[in-house]
Coordinates of C-alpha atoms and ligand atoms in Angstrom, one line a residue:
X12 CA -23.5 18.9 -49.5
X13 CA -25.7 20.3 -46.8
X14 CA -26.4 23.7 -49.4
X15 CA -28.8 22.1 -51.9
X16 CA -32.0 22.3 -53.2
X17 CA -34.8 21.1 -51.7
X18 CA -38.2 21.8 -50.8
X19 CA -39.3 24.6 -49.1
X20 CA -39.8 24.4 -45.7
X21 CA -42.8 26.7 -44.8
X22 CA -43.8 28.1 -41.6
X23 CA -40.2 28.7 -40.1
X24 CA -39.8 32.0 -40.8
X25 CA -38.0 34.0 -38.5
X26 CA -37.0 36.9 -40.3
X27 CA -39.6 37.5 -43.2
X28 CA -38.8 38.7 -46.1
X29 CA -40.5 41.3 -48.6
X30 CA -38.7 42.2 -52.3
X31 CA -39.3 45.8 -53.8
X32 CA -38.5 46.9 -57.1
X33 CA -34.7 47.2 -58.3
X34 CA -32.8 47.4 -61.2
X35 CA -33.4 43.9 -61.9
X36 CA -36.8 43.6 -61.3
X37 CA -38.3 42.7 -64.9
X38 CA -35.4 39.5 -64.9
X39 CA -35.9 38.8 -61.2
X40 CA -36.2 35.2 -60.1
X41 CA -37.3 34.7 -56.4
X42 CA -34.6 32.2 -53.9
X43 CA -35.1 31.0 -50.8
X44 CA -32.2 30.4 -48.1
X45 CA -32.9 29.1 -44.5
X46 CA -29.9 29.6 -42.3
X47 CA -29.9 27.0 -39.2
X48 CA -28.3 28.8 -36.6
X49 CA -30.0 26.8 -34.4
X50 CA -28.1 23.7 -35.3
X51 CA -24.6 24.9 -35.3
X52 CA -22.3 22.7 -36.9
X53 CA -18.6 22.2 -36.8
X54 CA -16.1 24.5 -36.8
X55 CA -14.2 26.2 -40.4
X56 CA -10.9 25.4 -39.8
X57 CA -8.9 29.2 -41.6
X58 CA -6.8 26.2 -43.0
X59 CA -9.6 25.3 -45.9
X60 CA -8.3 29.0 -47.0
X61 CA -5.0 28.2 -47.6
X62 CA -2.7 28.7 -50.6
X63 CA -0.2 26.5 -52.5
X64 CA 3.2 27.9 -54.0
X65 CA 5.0 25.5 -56.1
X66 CA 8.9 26.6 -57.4
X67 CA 7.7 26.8 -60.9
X68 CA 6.8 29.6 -63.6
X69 CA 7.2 32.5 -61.8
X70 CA 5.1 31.6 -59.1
X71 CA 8.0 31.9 -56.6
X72 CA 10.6 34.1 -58.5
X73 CA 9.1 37.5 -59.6
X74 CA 6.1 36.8 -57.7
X75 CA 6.9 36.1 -54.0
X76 CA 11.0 36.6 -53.9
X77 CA 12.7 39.5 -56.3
X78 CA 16.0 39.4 -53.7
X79 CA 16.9 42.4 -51.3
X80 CA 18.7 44.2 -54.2
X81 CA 16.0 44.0 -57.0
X82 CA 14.9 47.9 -57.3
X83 CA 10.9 46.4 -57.0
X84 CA 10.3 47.5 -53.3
X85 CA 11.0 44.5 -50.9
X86 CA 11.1 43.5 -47.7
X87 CA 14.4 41.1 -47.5
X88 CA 14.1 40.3 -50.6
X89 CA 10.0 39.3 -50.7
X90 CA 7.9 41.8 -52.5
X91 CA 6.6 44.0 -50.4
X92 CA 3.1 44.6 -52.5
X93 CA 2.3 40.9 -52.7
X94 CA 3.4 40.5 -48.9
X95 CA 0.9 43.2 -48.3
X96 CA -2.2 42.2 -49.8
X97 CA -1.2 38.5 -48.9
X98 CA -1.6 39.7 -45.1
X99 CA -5.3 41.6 -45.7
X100 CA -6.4 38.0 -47.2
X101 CA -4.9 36.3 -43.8
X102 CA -3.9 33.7 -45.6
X103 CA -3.6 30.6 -43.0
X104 CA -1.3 27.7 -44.6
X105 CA 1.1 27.9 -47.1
X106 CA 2.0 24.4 -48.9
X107 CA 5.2 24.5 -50.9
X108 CA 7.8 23.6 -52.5
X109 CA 5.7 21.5 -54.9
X110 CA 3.2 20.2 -56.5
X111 CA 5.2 17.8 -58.6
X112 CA 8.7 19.6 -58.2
X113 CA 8.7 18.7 -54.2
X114 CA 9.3 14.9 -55.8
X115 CA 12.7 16.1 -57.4
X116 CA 13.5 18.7 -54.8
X117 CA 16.8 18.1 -52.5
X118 CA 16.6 20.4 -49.8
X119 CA 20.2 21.3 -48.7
X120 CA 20.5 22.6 -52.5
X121 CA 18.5 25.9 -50.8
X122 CA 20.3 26.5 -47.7
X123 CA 23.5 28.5 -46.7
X124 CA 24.6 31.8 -49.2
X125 CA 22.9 32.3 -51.8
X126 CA 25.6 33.2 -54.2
X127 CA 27.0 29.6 -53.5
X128 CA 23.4 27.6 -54.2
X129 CA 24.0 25.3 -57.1
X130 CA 21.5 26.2 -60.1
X131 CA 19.7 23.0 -60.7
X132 CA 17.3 22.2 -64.4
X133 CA 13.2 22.1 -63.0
X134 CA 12.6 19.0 -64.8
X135 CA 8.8 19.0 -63.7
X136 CA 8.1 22.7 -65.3
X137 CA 10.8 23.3 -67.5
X138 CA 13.7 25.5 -67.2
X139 CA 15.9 26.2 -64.3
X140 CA 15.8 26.7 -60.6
X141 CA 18.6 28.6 -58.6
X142 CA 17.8 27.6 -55.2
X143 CA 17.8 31.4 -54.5
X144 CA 14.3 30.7 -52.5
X145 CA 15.2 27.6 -49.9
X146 CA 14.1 26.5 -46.9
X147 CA 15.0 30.0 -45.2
X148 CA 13.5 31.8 -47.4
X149 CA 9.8 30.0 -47.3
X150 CA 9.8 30.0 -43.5
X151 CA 10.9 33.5 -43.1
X152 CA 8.3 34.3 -45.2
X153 CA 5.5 32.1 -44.1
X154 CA 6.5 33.8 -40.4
X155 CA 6.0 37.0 -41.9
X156 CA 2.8 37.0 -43.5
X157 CA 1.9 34.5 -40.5
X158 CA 1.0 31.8 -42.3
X159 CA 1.3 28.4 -40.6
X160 CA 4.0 26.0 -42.8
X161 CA 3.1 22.8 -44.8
X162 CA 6.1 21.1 -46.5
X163 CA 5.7 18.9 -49.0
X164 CA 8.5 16.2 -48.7
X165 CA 10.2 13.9 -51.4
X166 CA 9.4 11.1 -51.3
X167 CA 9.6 10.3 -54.8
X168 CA 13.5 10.4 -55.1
X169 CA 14.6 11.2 -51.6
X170 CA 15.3 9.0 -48.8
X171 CA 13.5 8.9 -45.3
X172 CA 17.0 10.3 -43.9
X173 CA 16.6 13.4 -45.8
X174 CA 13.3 13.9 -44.3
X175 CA 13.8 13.5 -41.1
X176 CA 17.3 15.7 -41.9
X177 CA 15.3 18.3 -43.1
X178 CA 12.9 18.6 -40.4
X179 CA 15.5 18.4 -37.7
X180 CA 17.3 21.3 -39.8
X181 CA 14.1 23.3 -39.2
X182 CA 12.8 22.4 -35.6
X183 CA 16.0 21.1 -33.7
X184 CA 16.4 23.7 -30.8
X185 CA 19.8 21.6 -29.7
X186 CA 23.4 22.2 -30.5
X187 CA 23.0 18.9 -33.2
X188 CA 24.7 19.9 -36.0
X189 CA 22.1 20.6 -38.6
X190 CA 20.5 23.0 -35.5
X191 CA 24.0 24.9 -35.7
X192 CA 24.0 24.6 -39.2
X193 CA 20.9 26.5 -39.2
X194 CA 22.4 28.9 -36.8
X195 CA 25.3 29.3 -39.2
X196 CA 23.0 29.6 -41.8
X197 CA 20.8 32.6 -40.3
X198 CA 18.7 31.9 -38.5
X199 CA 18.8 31.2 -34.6
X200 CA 15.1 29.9 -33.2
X201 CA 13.4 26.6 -34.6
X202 CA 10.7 28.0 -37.0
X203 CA 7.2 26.0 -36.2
X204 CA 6.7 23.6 -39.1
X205 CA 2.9 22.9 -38.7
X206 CA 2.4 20.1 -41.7
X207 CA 4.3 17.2 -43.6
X208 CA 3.1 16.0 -47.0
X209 CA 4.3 12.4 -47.3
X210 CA 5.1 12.6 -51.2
X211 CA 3.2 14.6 -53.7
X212 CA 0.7 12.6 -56.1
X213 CA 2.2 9.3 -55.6
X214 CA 0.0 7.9 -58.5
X215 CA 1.9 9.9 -61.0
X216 CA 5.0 12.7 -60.7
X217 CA 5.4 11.4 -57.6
X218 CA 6.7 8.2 -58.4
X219 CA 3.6 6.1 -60.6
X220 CA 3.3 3.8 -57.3
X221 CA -0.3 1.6 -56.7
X222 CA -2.1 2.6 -53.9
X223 CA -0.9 -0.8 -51.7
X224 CA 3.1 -0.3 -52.3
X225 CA 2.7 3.9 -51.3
X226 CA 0.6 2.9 -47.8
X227 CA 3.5 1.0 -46.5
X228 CA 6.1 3.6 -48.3
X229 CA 3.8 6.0 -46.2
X230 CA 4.0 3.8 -43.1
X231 CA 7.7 3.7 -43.4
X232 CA 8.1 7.8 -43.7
X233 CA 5.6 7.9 -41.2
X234 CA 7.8 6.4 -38.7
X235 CA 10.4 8.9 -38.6
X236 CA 8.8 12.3 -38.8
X237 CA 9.0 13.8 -35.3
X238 CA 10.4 17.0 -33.9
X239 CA 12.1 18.2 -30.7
X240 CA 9.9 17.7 -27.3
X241 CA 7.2 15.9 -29.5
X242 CA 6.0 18.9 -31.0
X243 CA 2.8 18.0 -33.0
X244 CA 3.1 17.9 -36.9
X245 CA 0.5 16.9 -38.8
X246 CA 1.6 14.0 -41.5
X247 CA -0.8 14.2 -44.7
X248 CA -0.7 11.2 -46.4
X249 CA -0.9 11.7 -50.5
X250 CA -4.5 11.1 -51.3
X251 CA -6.6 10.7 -54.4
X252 CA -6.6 12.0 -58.2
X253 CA -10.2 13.4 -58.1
X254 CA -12.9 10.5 -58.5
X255 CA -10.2 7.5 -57.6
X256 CA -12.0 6.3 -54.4
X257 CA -10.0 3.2 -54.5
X258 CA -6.7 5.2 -53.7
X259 CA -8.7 6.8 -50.5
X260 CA -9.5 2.7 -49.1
X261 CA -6.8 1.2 -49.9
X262 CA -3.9 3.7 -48.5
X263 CA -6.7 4.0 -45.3
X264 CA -7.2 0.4 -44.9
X265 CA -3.2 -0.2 -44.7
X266 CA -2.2 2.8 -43.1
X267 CA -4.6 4.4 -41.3
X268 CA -3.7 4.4 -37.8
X269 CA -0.4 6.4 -38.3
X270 CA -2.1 9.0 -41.0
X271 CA -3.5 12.3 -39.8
X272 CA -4.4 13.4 -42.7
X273 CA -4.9 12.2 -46.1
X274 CA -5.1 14.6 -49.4
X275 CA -7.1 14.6 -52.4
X276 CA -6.5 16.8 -55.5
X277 CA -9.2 18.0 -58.1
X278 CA -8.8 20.5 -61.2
X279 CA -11.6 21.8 -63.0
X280 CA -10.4 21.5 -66.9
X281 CA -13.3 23.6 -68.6
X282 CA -13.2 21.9 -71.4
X283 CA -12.8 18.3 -70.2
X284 CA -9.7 18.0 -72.2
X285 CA -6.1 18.3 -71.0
X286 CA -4.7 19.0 -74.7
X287 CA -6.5 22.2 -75.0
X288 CA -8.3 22.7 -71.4
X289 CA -9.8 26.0 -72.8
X290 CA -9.1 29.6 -72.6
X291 CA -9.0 31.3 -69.7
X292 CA -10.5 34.8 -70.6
X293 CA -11.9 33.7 -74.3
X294 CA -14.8 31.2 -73.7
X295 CA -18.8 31.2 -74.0
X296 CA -21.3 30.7 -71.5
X297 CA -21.3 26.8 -72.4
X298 CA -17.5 26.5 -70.4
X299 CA -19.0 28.9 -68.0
X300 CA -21.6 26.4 -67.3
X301 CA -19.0 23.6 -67.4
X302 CA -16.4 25.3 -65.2
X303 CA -19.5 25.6 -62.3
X304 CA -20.2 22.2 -63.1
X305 CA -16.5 21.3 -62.4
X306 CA -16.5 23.1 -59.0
X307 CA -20.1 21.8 -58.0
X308 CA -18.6 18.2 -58.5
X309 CA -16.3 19.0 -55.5
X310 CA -19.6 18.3 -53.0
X311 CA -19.6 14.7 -54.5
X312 CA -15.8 13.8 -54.4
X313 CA -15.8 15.3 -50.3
X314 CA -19.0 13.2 -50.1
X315 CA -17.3 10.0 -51.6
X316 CA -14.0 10.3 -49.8
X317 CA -15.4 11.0 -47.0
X318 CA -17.6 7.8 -46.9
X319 CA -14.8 5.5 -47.6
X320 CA -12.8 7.4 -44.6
X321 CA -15.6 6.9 -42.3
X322 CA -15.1 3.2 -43.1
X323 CA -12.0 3.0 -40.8
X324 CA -12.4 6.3 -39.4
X325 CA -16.0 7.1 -38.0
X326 CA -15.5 9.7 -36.1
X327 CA -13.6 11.6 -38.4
X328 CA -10.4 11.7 -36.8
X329 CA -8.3 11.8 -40.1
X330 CA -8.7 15.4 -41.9
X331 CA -9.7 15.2 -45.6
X332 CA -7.3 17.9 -47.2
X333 CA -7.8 19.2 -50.6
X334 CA -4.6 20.5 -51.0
X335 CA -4.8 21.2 -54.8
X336 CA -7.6 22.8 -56.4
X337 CA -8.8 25.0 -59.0
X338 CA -9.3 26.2 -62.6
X339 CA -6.5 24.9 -65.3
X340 CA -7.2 26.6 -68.4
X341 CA -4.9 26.9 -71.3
X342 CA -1.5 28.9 -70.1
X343 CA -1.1 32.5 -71.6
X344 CA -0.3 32.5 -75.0
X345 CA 1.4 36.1 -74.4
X346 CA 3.1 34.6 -71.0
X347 CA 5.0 31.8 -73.1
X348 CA 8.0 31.8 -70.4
X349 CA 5.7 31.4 -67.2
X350 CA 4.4 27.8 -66.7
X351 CA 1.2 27.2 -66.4
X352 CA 0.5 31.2 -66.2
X353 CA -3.3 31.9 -66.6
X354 CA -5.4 35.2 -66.6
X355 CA -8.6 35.0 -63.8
X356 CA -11.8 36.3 -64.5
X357 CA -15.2 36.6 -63.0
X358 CA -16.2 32.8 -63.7
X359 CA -12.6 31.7 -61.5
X360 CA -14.2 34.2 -58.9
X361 CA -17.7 31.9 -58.6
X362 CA -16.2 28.6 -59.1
X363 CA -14.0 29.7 -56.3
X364 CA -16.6 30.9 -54.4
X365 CA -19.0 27.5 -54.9
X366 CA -15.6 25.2 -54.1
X367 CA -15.6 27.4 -50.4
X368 CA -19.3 27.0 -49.8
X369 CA -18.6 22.9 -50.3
X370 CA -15.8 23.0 -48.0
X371 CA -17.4 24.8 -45.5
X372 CA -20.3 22.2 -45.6
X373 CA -17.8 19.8 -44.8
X374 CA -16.4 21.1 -42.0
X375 CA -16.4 18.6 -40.1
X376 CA -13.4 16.5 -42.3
X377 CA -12.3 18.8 -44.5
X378 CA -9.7 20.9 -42.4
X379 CA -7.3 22.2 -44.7
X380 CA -7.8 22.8 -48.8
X381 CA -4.9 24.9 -50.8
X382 CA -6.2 26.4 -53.7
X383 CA -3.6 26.2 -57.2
X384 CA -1.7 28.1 -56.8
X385 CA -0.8 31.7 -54.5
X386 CA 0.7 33.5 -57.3
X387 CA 1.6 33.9 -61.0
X388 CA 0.1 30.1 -61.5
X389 CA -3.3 28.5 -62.4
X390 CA -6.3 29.6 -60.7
X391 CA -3.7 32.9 -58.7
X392 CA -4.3 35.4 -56.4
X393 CA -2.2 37.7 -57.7
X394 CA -0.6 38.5 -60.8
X395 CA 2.6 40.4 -60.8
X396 CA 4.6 42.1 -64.5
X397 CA 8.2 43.5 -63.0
X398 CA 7.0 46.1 -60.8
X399 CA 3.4 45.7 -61.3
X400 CA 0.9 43.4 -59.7
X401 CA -2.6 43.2 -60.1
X402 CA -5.2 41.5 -57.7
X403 CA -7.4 39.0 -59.4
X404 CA -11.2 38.0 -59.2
X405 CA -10.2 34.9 -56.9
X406 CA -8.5 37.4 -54.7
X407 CA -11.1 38.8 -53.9
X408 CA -12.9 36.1 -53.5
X409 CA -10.7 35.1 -50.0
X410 CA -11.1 38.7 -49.1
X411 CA -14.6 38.2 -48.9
X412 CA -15.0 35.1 -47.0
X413 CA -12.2 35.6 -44.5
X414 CA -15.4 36.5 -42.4
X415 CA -15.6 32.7 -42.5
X416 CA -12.3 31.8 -41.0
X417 CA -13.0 29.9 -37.5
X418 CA -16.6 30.8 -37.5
X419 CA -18.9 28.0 -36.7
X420 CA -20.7 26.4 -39.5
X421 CA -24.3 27.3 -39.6
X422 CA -26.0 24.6 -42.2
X423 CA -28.0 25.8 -45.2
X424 CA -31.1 25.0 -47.2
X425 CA -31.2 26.9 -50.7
X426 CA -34.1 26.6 -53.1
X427 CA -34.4 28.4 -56.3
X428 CA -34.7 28.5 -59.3
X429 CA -31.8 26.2 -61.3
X430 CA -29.8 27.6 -63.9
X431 CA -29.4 25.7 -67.4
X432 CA -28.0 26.0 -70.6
X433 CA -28.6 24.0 -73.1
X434 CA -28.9 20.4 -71.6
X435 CA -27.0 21.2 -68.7
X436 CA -28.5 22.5 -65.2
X437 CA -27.3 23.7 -61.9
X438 CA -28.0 25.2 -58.8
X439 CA -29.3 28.6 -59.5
X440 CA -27.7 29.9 -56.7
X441 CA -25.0 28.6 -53.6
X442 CA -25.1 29.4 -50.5
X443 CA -23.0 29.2 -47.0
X444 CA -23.4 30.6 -43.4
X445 CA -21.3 30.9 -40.6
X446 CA -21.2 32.5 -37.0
X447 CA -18.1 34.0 -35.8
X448 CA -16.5 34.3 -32.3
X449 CA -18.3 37.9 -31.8
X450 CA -21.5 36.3 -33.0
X451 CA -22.1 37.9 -36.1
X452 CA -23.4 35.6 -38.7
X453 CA -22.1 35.7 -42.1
X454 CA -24.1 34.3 -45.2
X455 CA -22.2 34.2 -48.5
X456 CA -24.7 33.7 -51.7
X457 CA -23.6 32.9 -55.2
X458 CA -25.9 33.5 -57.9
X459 CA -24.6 31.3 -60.8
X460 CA -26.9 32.9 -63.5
X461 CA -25.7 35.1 -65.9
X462 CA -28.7 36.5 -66.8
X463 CA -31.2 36.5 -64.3
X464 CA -31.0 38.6 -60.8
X465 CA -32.3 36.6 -58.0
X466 CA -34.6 38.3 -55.3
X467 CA -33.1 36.2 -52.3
X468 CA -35.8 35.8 -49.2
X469 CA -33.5 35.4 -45.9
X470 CA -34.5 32.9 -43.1
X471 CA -32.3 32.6 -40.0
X472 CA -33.7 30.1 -37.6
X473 CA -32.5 30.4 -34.0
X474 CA -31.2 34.0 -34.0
X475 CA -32.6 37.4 -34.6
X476 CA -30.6 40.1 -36.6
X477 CA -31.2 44.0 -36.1
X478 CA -28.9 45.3 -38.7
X479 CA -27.8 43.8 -42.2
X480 CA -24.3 45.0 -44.6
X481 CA -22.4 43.5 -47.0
X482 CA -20.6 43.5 -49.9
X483 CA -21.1 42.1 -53.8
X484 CA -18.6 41.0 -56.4
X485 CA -19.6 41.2 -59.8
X486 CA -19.1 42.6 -63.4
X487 CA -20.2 43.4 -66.7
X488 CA -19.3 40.5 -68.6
X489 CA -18.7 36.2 -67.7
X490 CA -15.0 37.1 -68.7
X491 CA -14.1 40.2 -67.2
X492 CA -10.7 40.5 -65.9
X493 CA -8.6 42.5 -64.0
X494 CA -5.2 44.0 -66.1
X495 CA -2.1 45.4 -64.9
X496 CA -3.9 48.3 -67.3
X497 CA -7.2 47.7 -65.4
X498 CA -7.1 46.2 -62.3
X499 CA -10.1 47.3 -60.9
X500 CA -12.8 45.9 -62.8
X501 CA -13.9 42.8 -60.7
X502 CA -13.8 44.2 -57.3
X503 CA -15.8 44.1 -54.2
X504 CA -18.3 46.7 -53.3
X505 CA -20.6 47.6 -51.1
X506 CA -24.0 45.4 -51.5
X507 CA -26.9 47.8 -51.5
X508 CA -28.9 45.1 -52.5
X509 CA -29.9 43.9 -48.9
X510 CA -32.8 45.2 -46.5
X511 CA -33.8 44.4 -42.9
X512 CA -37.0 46.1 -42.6
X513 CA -39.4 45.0 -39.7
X514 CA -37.6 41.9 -39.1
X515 CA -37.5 41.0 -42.7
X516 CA -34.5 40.4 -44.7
X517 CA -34.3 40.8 -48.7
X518 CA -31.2 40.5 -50.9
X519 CA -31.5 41.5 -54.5
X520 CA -28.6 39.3 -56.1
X521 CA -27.5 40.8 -59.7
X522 CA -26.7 38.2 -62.0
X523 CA -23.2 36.6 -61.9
X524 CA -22.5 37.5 -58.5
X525 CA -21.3 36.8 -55.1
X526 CA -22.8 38.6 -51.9
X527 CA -21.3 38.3 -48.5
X528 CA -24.2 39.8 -46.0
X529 CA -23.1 40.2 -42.1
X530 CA -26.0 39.7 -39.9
X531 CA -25.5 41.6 -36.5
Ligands
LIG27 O1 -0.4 22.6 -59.5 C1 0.3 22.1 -60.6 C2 0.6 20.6 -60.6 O2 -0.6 19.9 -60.6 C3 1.2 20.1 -59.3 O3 2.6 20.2 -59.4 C4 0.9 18.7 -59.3 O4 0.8 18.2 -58.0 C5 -0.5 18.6 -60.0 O5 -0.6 17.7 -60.9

């Protein structure tokens, strides 16, 4: 992690900084953050802000698709509030149909009229599916929010033939006959399909394979992915369950060459235990400080991975892909038929937050990440009830750092104060910079205490700013919400914190909070 603590390096002060009073003066603690825009870094791929939609719950049906004669407004079929503020978040990549349901899923069950789709039992989540949102209807709608696609394929009970069916179905531009089937079916032009995911979680749902027997099952799939006029698509190998490193070698050791991507998967479970994981809106500040923890721990895994990658891979050709990440507390007890349904308060919103600062420090191999999951499920952006939807604290959260989408990675030196409670101890606050194509430079600060402000002192080394704004995120309590009765308690507003007085910049940081400053 290039945001860390260490010591202070005096005497490079570009833009000095001076604190006056504020509302948090008597609590203040004084930070530190040197921004080195004089040694850019590597690009942010938008792809590390991407989103993952698994059919289960109602993470697809109620949230995304309510069909074009539902009385909630739509567009086609898609609901036209979630559409909405899924475009203002620009979301990048969208990963679906699973998650561990991709590993059951037969494709040609969701294609053709819809009335005619057989109704099949979701034996990963429970329940039923009805095919009513196929292949059609995920491309349509990743085209309409303009989102690039990432399929996950089966691999755990298909066949390589369905695969490569399934992707000439999408991308043939030909008269074959899945490309007129397609045509029969809808839809006239190839849709762009941007990403593969070899299997899903091979280790476990996907099929409980050791790392050797998947990399030549990966090798074999491998082989036949390829789409009209060699369009690039980029194969993503399934990676690691969080700290197996092992999984990472061996799969890159055997199959390497033909993998352009390999994933790795990490949960934060507040309570380190899977049979009660913890409430999601009900907890104390000692699974506040563990859920932080769990996000901070994401620096190490990249770190770790990325090592073993370099092994056969030093100059970081494959991508490191977190494409499943997040909070998994306990579902909903008042949500009982929506898997894996969990509110999202203002501790998702900084663990979020943190998890985005590590990515970005790892820009240069971590390409794509897909937080769990869009809507309705785990750590969500949205939350819908029938007609009503509610934007969480996450949400918010992407809104923010969509500054950061194709900047260039500015690296970052942090030092203050850390945060503990009880034996534990963090980081008191997170930081990340970028620059973006018009050359504003964008500095997003996390201040992980909940009871102290932090009186931030602003270097930026290689580049002088003449005007400072920005927004906060914050709220009144570790667990505040936002309700279908109350949506608008965690929002963003605008920071007033910040000052760029004679060259100096100051940012007062309330506690629990996230501040996004643009530097002109
Ligand atoms: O995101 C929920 C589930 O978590 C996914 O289906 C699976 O891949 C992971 O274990």
């Amino acid at each position: 992690m290039k945001a860390k603590v260490r010591v202070w390096r005096g005497g490079l002060v570009a833009l000095l900084v001076v604190f006056s009073g504020s509302g948090y003066a008597d609590a203040a603690q004084e930070a530190q953050v040197v921004v080195h825009a004089d040694q850019p870094g590597a690009v942010i791929h938008p792809e590390i802000y991407g989103q993952f939609a698994e059919q289960l719950g109602h993470g697809i049906y109620g949230g995304i698709w309510v069909g074009e004669h539902s009385s909630i407004p739509n567009i086609r079929g898609y609901r036209r509030d979630v559409v909405d503020a899924l475009k203002a978040i620009k979301v990048p990549v969208i990963r679906w149909p699973g998650g561990c349901f991709a590993d059951q899923y037969d494709w040609r069950d969701g294609i053709g009229p819809r009335d005619k789709r057989p109704v099949r039992m979701n034996a990963s989540w429970g329940g039923e599916d009805s095919n009513q949102f196929g292949t059609h209807e995920f491309m349509d709608f990743a085209e309409l929010i303009g989102a690039k696609t990432y399929l996950s394929i089966n691999v755990g009970t298909g066949t390589p033939r369905e695969m490569s069916q399934w992707m000439e179905y999408i991308t043939a531009d030909g008269h074959s006959d899945l490309a007129q089937r397609r045509r029969a079916n809808g839809r006239d032009k190839p849709w762009k399909l941007d990403y593969v995911g070899i299997g899903n979680e091979m280790w476990g749902c996907g099929g409980s394979m050791r790392a050797q027997f998947y990399a030549d099952v990966y090798r074999q799939y491998a082989t036949f992915v390829h789409a009209p006029g060699n369009t690039p698509i980029v194969k993503v190998a399934s990676g690691a369950n969080g700290d197996d490193i092992g999984w990472t070698d061996t799969v890159m050791s055997i199959a390497g060459s033909q993998i352009d991507a390999i994933s790795l998967h990490n949960y934060t479970i507040p309570t380190g235990n899977w049979s009660h994981k913890g409430s999601a809106t009900q907890f104390d500040e000692s699974e506040w400080m563990s859920t932080l923890q769990g996000a901070l721990h994401m620096d190490d895994l990249i770190t770790r991975h990325s090592a073993v990658m370099d092994k056969y891979d030093p100059k970081k050709r494959v991508a490191l892909v977190v494409d499943e990440w997040g909070n998994w507390m306990d579902q909903d007890p008042g949500a009982r038929d929506a898997a894996l349904y969990q509110q999202n308060s203002l501790r998702d919103a900084l663990s979020a937050a943190v998890t985005l600062d590590i990515f970005q420090a790892h820009a240069d191999r971590v390409r794509m990440a897909n937080i769990a999951q869009m809507v309705n499920v785990l750590q969500a952006m949205i939350l819908t009830d029938q007609s009503r939807m509610v934007l969480t604290p996450t949400y918010y959260v992407f809104d923010m750092y969509k500054v950061f989408q194709g900047a260039t990675y500015l690296p970052v030196d942090v030092q203050a104060p850390a945060y503990r409670y009880r034996n534990a101890s963090v980081p008191g606050v997170h930081a990340t910079a970028g620059r973006d194509a018009a050359g504003v430079v964008h500095i997003a600060m996390v201040n992980l205490d909940p009871h102290h402000a932090d009186t931030v002192r602003l270097t930026l080394l290689g580049v002088t700013g003449s005007a400072v704004d920005g927004r906060e995120l914050t709220a009144s309590n570790i667990n505040t919400t936002n309700t279908f009765d109350h949506p608008d308690r965690v929002m963003p507003a605008a920071f007033a914190g910040a000052t760029l007085k004679q060259g100096v910049i100051t940012a007062v940081m309330p506690p629990k909070s996230i501040v996004v400053l643009d530097i002109h």
